[in-house]
Coordinates of C-alpha atoms and ligand atoms in Angstrom, one line a residue:
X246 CA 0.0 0.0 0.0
X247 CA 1.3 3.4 -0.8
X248 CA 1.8 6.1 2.0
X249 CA -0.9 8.8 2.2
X250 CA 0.2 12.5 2.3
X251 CA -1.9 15.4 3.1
X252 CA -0.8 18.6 1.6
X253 CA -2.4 22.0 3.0
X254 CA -1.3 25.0 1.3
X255 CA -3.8 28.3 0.4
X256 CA -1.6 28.7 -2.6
X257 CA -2.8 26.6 -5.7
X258 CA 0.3 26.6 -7.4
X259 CA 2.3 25.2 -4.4
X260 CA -0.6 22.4 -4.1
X261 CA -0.8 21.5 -7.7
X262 CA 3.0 21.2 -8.0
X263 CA 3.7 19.2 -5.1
X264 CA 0.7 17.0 -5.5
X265 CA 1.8 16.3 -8.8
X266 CA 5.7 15.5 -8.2
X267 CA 5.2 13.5 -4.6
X268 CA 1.9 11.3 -6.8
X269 CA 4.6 10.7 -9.7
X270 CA 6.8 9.6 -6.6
X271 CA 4.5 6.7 -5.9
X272 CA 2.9 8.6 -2.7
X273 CA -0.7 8.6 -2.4
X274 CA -1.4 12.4 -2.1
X275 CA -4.6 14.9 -1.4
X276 CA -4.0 18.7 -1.1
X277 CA -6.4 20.9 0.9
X278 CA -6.7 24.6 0.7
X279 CA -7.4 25.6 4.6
X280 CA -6.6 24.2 7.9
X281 CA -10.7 23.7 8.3
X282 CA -10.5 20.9 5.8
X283 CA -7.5 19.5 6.7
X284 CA -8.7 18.7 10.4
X285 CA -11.7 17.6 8.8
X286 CA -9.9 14.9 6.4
X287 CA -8.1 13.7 9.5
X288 CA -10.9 12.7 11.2
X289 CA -11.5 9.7 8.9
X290 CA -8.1 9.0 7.6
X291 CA -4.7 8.4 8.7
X292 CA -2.0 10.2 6.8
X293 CA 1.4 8.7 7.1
X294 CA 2.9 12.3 7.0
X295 CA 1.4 16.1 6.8
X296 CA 2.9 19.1 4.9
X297 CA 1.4 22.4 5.7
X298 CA 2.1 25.9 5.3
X299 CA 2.4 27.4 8.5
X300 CA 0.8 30.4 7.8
X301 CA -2.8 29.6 6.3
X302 CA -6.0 32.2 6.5
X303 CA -8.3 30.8 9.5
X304 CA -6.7 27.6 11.5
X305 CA -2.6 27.3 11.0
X306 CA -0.3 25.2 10.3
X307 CA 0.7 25.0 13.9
X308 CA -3.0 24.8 14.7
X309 CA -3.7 22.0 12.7
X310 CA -0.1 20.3 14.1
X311 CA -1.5 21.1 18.0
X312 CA -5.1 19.7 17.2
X313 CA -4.0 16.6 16.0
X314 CA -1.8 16.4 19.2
X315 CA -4.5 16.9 21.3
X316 CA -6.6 14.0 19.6
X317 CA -3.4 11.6 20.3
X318 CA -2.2 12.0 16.7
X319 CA 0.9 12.1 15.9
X320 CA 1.0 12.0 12.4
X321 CA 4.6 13.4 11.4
X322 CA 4.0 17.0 10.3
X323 CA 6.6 19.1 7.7
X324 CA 6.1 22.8 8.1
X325 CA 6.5 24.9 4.9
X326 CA 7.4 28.4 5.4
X327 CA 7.6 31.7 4.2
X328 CA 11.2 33.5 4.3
X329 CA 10.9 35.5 7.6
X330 CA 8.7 32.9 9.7
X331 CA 12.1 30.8 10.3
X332 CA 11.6 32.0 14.0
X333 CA 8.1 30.4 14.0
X334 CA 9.1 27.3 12.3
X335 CA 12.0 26.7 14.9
X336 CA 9.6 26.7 17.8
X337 CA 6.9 24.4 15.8
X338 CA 9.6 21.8 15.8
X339 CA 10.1 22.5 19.4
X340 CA 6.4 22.0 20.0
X341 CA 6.7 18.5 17.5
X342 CA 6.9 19.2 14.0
X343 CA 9.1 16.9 12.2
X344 CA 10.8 19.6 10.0
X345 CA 10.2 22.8 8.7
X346 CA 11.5 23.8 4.7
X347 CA 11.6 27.7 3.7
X348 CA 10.2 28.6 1.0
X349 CA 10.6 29.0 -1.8
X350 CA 11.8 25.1 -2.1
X351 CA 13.5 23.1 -4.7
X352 CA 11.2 20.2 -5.2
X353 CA 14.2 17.8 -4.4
X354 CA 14.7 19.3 -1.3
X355 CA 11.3 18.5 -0.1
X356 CA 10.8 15.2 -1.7
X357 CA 14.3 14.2 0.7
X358 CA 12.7 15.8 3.6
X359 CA 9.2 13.5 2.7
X360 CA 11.2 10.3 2.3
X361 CA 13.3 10.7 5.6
X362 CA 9.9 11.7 7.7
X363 CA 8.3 8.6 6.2
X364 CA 11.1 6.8 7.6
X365 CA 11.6 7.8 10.8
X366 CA 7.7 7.1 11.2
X367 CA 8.7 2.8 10.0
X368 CA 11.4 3.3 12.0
X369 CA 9.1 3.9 15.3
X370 CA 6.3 1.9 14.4
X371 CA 8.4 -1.0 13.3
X372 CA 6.5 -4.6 12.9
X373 CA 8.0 -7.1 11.1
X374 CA 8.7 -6.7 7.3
X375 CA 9.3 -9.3 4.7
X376 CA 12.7 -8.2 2.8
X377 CA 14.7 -4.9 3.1
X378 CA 13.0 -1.8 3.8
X379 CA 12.3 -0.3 0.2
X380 CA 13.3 3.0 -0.7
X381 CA 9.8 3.6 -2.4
X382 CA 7.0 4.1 0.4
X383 CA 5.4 1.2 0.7
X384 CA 4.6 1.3 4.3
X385 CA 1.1 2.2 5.2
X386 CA 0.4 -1.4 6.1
X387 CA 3.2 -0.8 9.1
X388 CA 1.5 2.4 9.8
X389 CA 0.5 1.5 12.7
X390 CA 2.5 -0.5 16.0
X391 CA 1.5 -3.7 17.3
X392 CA 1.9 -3.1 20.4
X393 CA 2.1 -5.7 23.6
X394 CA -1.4 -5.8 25.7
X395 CA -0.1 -2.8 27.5
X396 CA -0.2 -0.3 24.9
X397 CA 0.5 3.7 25.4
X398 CA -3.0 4.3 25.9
X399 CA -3.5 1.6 28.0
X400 CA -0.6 2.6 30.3
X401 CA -2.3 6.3 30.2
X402 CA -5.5 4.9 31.7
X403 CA -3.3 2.0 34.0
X404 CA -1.4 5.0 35.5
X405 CA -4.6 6.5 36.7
X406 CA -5.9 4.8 39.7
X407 CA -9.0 6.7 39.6
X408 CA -9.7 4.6 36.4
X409 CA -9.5 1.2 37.8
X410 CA -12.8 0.0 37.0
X411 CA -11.8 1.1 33.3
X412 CA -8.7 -0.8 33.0
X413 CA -10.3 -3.8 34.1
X414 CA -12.8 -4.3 31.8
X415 CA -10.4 -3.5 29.0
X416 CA -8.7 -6.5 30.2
X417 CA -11.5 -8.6 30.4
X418 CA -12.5 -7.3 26.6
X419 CA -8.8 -8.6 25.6
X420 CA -9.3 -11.5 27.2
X421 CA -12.7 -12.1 25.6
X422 CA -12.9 -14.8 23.1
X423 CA -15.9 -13.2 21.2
X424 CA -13.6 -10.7 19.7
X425 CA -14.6 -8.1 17.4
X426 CA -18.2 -9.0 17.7
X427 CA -18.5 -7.2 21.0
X428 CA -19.4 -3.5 20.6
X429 CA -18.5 -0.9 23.2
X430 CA -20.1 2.2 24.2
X431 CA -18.1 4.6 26.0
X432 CA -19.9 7.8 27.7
X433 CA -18.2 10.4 29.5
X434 CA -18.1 13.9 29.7
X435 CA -16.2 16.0 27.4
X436 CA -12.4 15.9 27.7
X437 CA -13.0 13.1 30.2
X438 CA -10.9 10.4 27.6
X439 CA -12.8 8.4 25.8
X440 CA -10.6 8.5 22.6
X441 CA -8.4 7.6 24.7
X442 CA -10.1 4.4 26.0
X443 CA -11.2 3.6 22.0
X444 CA -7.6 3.7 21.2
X445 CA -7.1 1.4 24.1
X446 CA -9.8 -0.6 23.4
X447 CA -7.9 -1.3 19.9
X448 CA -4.9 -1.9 21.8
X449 CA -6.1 -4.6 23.7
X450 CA -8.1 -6.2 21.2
X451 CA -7.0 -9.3 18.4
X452 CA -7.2 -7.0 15.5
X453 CA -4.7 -3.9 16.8
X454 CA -2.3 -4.5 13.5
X455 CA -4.9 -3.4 11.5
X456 CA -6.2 0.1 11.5
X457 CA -7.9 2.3 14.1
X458 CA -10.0 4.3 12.0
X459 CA -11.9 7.4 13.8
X460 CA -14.9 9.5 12.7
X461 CA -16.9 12.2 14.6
X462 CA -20.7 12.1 13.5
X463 CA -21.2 15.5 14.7
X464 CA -18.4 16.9 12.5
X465 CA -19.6 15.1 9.2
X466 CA -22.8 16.4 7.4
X467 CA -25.7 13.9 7.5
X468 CA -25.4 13.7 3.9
X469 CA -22.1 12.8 3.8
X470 CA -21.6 10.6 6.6
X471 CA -23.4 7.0 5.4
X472 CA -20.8 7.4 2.1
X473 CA -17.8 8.0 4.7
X474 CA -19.0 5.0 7.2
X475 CA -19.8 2.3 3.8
X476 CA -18.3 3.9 0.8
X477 CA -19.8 4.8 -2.4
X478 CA -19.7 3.1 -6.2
X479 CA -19.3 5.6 -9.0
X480 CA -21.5 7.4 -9.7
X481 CA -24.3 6.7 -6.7
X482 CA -24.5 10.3 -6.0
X483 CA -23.9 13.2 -8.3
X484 CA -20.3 14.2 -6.5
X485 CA -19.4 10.5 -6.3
X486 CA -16.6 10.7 -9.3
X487 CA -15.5 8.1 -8.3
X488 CA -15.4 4.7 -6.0
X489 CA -14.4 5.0 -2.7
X490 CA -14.1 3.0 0.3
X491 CA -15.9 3.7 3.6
X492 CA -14.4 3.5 6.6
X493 CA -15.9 -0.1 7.4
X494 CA -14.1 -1.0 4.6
X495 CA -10.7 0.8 5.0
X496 CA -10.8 -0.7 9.2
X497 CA -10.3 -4.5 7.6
X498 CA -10.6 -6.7 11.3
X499 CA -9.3 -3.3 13.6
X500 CA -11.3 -0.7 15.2
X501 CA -14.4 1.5 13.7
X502 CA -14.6 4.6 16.4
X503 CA -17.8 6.5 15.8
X504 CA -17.4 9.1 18.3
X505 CA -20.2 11.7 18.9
X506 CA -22.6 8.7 18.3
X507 CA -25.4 11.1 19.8
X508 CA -25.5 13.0 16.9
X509 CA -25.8 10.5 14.5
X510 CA -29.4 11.3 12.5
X511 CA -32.5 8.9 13.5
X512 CA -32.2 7.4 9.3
X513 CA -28.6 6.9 9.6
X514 CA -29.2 4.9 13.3
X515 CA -31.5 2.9 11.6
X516 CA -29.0 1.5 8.6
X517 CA -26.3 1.0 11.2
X518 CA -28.4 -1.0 13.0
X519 CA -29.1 -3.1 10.3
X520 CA -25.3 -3.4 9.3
X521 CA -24.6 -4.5 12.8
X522 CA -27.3 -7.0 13.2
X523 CA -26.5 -9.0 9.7
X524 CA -23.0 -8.1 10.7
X525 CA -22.9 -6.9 6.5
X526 CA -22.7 -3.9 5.0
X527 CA -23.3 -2.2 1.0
X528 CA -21.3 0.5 -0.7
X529 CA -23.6 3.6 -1.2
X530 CA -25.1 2.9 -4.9
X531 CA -23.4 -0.7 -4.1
X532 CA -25.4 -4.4 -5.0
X533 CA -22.1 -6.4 -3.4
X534 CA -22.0 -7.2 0.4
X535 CA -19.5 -7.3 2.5
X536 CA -19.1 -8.6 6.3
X537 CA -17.7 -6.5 9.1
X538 CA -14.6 -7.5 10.4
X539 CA -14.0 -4.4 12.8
X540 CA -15.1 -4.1 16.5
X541 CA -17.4 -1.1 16.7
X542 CA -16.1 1.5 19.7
X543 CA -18.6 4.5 20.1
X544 CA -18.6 7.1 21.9
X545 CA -21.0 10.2 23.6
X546 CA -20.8 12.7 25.9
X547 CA -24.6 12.7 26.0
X548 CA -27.0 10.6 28.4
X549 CA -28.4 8.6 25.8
X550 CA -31.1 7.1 28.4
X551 CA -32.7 11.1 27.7
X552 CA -31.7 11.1 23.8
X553 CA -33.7 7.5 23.4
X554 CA -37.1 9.5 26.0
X555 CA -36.2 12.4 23.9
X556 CA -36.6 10.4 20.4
X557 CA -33.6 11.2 19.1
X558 CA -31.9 8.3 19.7
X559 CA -33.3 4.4 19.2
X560 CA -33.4 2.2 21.9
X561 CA -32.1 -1.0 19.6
X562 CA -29.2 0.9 18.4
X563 CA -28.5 1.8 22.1
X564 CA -28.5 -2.1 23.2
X565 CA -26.7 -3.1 19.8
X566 CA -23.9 -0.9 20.5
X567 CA -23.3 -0.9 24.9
X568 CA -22.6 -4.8 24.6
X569 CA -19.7 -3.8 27.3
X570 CA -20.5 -0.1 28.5
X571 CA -17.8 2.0 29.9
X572 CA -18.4 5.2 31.8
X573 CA -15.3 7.6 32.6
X574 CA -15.7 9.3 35.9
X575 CA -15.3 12.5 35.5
X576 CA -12.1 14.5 36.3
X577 CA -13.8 15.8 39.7
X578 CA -14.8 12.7 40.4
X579 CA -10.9 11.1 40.5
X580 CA -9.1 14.0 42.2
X581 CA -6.3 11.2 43.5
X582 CA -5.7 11.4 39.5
X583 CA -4.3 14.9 39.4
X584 CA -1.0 14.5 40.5
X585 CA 0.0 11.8 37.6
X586 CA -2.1 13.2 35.3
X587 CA -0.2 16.5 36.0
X588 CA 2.7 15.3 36.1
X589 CA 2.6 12.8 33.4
X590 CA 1.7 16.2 31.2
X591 CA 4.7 18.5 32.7
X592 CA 6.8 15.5 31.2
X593 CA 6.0 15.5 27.8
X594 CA 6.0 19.0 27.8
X595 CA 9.7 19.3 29.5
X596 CA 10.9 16.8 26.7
X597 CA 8.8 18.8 23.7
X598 CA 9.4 22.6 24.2
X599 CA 13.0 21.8 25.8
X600 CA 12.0 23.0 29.2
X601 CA 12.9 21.8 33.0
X602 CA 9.8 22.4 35.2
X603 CA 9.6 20.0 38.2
X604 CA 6.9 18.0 39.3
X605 CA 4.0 19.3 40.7
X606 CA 4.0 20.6 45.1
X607 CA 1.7 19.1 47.4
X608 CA 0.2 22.5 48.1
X609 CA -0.6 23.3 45.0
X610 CA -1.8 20.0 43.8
X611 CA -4.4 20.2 46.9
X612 CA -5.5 23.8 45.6
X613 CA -6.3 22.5 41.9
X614 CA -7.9 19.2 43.5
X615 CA -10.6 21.4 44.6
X616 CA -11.1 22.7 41.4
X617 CA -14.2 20.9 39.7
X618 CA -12.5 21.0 35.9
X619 CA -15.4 21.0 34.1
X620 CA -13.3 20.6 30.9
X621 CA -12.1 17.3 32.8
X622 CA -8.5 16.0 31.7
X623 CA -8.7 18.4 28.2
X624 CA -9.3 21.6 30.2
X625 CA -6.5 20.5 32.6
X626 CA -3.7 19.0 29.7
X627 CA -4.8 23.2 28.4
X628 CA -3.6 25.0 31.5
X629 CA -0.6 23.2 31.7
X630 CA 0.0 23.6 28.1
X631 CA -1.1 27.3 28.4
X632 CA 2.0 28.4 31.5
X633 CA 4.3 26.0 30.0
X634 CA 4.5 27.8 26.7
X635 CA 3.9 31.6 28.6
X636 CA 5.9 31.3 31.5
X637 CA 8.5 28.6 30.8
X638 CA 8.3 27.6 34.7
X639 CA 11.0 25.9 37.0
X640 CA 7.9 25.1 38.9
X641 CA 4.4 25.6 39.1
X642 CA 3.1 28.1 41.5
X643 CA -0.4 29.3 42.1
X644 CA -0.2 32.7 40.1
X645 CA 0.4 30.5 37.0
X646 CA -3.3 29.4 37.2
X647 CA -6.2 31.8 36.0
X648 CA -8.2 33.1 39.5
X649 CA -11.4 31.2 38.8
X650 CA -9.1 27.8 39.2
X651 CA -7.6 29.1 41.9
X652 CA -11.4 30.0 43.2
X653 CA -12.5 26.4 43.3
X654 CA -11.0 26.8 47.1
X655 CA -14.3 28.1 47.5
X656 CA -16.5 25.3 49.3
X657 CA -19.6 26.2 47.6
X658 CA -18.5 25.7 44.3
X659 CA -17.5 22.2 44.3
X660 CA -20.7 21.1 43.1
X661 CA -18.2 21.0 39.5
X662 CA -21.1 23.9 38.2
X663 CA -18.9 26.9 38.7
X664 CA -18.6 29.6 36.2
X665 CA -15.5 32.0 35.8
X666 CA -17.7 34.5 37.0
X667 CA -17.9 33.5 40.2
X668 CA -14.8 34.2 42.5
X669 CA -14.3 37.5 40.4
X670 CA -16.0 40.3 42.2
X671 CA -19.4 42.0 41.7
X672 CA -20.0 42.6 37.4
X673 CA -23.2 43.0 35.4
X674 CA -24.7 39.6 33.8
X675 CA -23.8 40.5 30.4
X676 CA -20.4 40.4 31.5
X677 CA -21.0 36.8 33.2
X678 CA -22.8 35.1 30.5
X679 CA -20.0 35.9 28.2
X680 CA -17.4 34.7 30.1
X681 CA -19.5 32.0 30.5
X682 CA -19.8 31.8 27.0
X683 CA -15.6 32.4 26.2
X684 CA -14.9 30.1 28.7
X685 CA -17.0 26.9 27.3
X686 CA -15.2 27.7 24.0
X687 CA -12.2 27.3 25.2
X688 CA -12.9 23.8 27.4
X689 CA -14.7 22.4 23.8
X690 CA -11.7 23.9 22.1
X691 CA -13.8 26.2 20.1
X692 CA -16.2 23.8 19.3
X693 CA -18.9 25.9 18.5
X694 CA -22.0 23.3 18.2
X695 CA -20.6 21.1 21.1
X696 CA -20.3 24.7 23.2
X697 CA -23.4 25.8 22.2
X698 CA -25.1 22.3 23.1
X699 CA -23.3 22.6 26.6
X700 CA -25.0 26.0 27.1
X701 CA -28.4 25.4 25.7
X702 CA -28.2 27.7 23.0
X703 CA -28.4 27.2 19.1
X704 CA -25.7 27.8 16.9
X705 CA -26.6 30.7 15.6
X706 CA -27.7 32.3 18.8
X707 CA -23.9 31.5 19.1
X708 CA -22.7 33.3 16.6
X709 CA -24.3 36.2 17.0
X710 CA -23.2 36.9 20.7
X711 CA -19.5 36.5 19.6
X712 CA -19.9 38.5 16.9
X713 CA -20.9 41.4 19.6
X714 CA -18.1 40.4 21.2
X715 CA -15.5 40.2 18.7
X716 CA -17.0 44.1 17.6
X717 CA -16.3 45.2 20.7
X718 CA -13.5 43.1 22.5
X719 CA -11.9 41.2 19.3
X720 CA -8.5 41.0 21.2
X721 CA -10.0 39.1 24.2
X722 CA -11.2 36.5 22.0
X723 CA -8.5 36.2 19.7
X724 CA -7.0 35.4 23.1
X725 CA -9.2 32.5 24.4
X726 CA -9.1 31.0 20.5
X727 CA -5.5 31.3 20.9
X728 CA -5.3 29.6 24.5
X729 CA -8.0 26.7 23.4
X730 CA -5.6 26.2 20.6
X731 CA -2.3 25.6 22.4
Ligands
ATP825 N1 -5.8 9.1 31.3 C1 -5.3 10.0 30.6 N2 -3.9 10.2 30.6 C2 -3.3 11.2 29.9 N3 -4.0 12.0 29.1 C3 -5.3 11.9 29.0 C4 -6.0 10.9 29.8 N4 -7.4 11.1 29.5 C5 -7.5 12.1 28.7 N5 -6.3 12.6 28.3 C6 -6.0 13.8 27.5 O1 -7.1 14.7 27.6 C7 -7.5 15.2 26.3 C8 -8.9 14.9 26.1 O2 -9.1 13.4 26.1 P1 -10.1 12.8 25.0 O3 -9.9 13.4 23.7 O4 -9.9 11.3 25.0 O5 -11.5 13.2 25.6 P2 -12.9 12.9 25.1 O6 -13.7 12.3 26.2 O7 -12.9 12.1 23.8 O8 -13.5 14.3 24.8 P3 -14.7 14.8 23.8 O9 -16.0 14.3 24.3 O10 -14.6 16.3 23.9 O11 -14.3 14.3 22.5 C9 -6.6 14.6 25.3 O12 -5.5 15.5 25.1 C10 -6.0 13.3 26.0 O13 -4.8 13.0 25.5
MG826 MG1 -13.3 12.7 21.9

C-alpha cells in the first residue's frame, strides 16, 4: 500500500506542483486549501505524513499540528514556510513538527525531507517486514505498532488509579474470546478520555495490526456521513466521481470509532443498526455485500437514556452498541488522578518545548484538586500547556493558574457547576454570561455546536453573541481562540 500525504497549502500553485511531483513519486497524495478541511480529512483517515504551510488564512499550520496532538495524533508534520517565519518554524519543531522547509523550495529538497519523515515514522512503528526496507514508500500497512497488551494508551489509563474500573474491563474485553463481535459504548463527559479508552480498546483487542480508523458524526454532514461509514460506487450520488471506500471497509478486522454517536441522524441509526445486526454492510449505490470484520467502539458525551425518551436516539441501536458499556468518571470525580495526570503532562511538555519544570508541590496540587474542571483532563492537559509555553516555569506556582481555578477553594463551588464568573467580584450579567460563554469555548476547544449544546443555546444564537463580542472586545477572544488552541 502506498503512503498517504496530506498537503495544506492556500496557494494553488504550491498544491498542484507538489501534488503532482510527490503522486509521480508513488505517494498517495490529497491537497487541501485551509486548515478547516484538513482537520476535517483527519478525522477519517490516517495520513502517514502532513505538509502544511504554516501560515494559512483561519486555522494554521501549527493549529492543525497542536489539534491533531491533542486528539493523540501524531502524524509526522513538515512545516512549509515563508522566508521571515524561520523564528516560527523553529519553535513548531520544538512544540513537535518533524521539520520545517523555507520557501521558496527546490522540489528535491522536499521530496528528501518527505522520504526521511516517512522513515523515521517505520522506524518507530516498526513490525516485522518481509525483505529490506524499500526506498519507495510502501509502508502504510506498518503504519501503525503492534503493540504488547499494554499499549500507550493503555498505560495512560493504568497509571490513573482513579480509572480502575476502566482498565479492568479493557482486560476482560482482551481477554474475551468473542472478539470483534463485541461492541462498546463509552460515555463520559467532554475531555473526560474516551478516545483515549477507544484507542485502548484497539490496543487490547486481536485485531490492533490493523487500523484504528476514527470518525466524529457531529463533524460530518448527514449527507455525507453513510458514504464515509460504507463507501460509495461511481456514480451513486452526483459528487461520487469516483469509488471510494468507507471507513468499514478501510478498518479491515481493527477498530471503527464513531465518536459523537449522539449526533448521528435517526435514518442513519436505523441503517447502522441493520449493518450490525447481519454483521454486512453495502457500498452507497453498491449491489455487493461485505461482512464486518471491525469491532465497533462508540462514543457520547450525552446521556443517551434522555436522547432514546427524547426520540432522538433508538433504543435497539443503544442495546446493539453498549454490549460492554464504559463510563469515565469524571475528572472531579478522580481527584487522587491529578497528580499523575499532571505530572505525566509537565513530562512531555519538559521533553517537547526543551523545558525543565519539576513535578507538581503538594500545596498546589491540593488547591487544583478542589477545582471541579469541568473541561475534565482536556481543560487541565490546556492549562498546563497554556503556562508552559507563557511562563517557561521551573515550577508551578499558584499565580500561574487563572483566579477562577484558583477559586475552586471556595467550598460552595465544588458542586463542578462553577462559572469564571464566580470568585471574580461583583459585574453585570452581560459580563457573566460571556465569560461563561468564552470560557465553554475554550474547554470544547472552540467547538462551537458542542459549546453551544453545553449552554443550551443554538448555533446561531452563538454566533451572534460573539460577533458582539469580537466588535467590541476582538482582542480578548483572539485570546481564548488562541489559548484553546495551544
Ligand atoms: N488518562 C489520561 N492520561 C493522559 N491524558 C489523558 C487521559 N485522559 C485524557 N487525556 C488527554 O485529555 C485530552 C482529552 O481526552 P479525549 O480526547 O480522550 O477526551 P474525550 O472524552 O474524547 O473528549 P470529547 O468528548 O470532547 O471528544 C486529550 O488530550 C487526551 O490526551
Ligand atoms: Mg473525543
Amino acid at each position: 500500500m502506498k503512503s498517504r500525504i496530506l498537503i495544506v497549502d492556500d496557494e494553488a500553485t504550491i498544491r498542484a506542483s507538489l501534488q503532482e511531483s510527490l503522486t509521480n513519486d508513488g505517494y498517495d497524495v490529497e491537497a487541501v486549501e485551509t486548515g478547516e478541511e484538513a482537520l476535517a480529512r483527519c478525522h477519517g483517515t490516517n495520513y502517514d505524513l502532513i505538509v502544511t504551510d504554516l501560515r494559512l488564512p483561519g486555522v494554521s499550520g501549527l493549529e492543525i499540528m497542536q489539534a491533531l496532538r491533542n486528539q493523540g495524533n501524531n502524524t509526522p508534520v513538515i512545516m512549509m514556510t515563508a522566508y521571515g517565519d524561520v523564528d516560527t518554524a523553529v519553535s513548531s519543531m520544538r512544540l513537535g513538527a518533524y521539520d520545517f522547509i523555507p520557501k521558496p523550495f527546490k522540489l528535491g529538497t522536499i521530496k528528501k525531507q518527505v522520504r526521511s519523515a516517512l522513515r523515521a515514522t517505520i522506524e518507530r512503528t516498526a513490525v516485522p517486514t518481509e525483505g529490506p526496507e524499500p526506498e519507495a514508500p510502501t509502508i502504510t500497512a506498518a503504519r501503525k505498532p503492534v503493540p504488547d497488551m499494554d499499549g500507550r494508551y493503555m498505560q495512560m489509563i493504568r497509571s490513573c488509579p482513579g480509572l480502575e474500573k476502566v482498565g479492568n474491563i479493557l482486560e476482560k474485553v482482551g481477554a474475551s474470546r468473542s472478539g470483534n463481535d463485541t461492541s462498546i459504548l463509552i460515555q463520559g463527559e467532554s475531555g473526560s478520555g474516551k478516545e483515549i479508552i477507544a484507542r485502548a480498546v484497539h490496543e487490547v483487542s486481536q485485531g490492533r495490526s490493523d487500523r484504528f480508523m476514527e470518525i466524529n458524526c457531529a463533524a460530518v454532514p448527514e449527507s455525507l456521513l453513510e458514504s464515509e461509514l460504507f463507501g460509495h460506487e461511481k456514480g451513486a450520488f452526483t459528487d461520487a466521481k469516483n469509488r471510494k471506500e468507507g471507513l468499514f471497509e478501510l478498518a479491515g478486522g481493527g477498530t471503527i470509532f464513531l465518536d459523537e454517536i449522539g449526533e448521528m441522524g435517526v435514518l442513519l441509526q436505523s441503517r447502522l443498526l441493520r449493518v450490525l445486526e447481519n454483521r454486512r454492510f453495502r457500498r452507497v449505490g453498491g449491489k455487493d455485500d461485505f461482512e464486518i470484520r471491525a469491532r465497533i467502539v462508540a462514543a457520547t458525551n450525552q446521556k443517551l437514556s434522555e436522547s432514546i425518551e427524547a426520540g432522538t436516539f433508538r433504543n435497539d441501536l443503544y442495546y446493539r452498541l453498549q454490549v460492554v458499556e464504559i463510563e469515565v468518571p469524571a475528572l472531579r470525580e478522580r481527584p487522587q488522578d491529578l497528580e499523575v495526570l499532571i505530572n505525566s503532562f509537565l513530562r512531555e511538555f519538559n521533553a517537547q518545548m526543551g523545558l525543565n519544570c519539576e513535578p507538581v508541590g503538594a500545596g498546589l496540587l491540593e488547591v487544583l484538586q478542589r477545582y471541579p474542571w469541568p473541561g475534565n483532563v482536556r481543560e487541565l492537559r490546556n492549562a498546563l500547556k497554556r503556562i508552559m509555553i507563557l511562563e517557561d516555569p521551573e515550577q508551578l506556582e499558584e499565580n500561574h493558574f487563572p483566579g477562577h481555578i484558583l477559586a475552586g477553594r471556595n467550598p460552595r463551588s465544588g458542586k463542578g457547576k462553577m462559572s469564571p464568573g464566580q470568585g471574580a467580584g461583583l459585574m453585570p450579567l452581560s459580563e457573566v454570561e460571556k465569560m461563561q460563554i468564552l470560557y465553554t469555548l475554550e474547554i470544547t476547544e472552540n467547538n462551537k455546536s458542542k459549546a453551544a449544546r453545553i449552554l443550551g443555546i443554538s448555533r446561531q444564537t452563538l454566533r451572534e453573541k460573539l460577533r458582539i463580542y469580537e466588535s467590541s472586545t476582538s482582542s480578548e477572544q483572539e485570546l481564548l481562540t488562541d489559548e484553546a488552541n495551544a
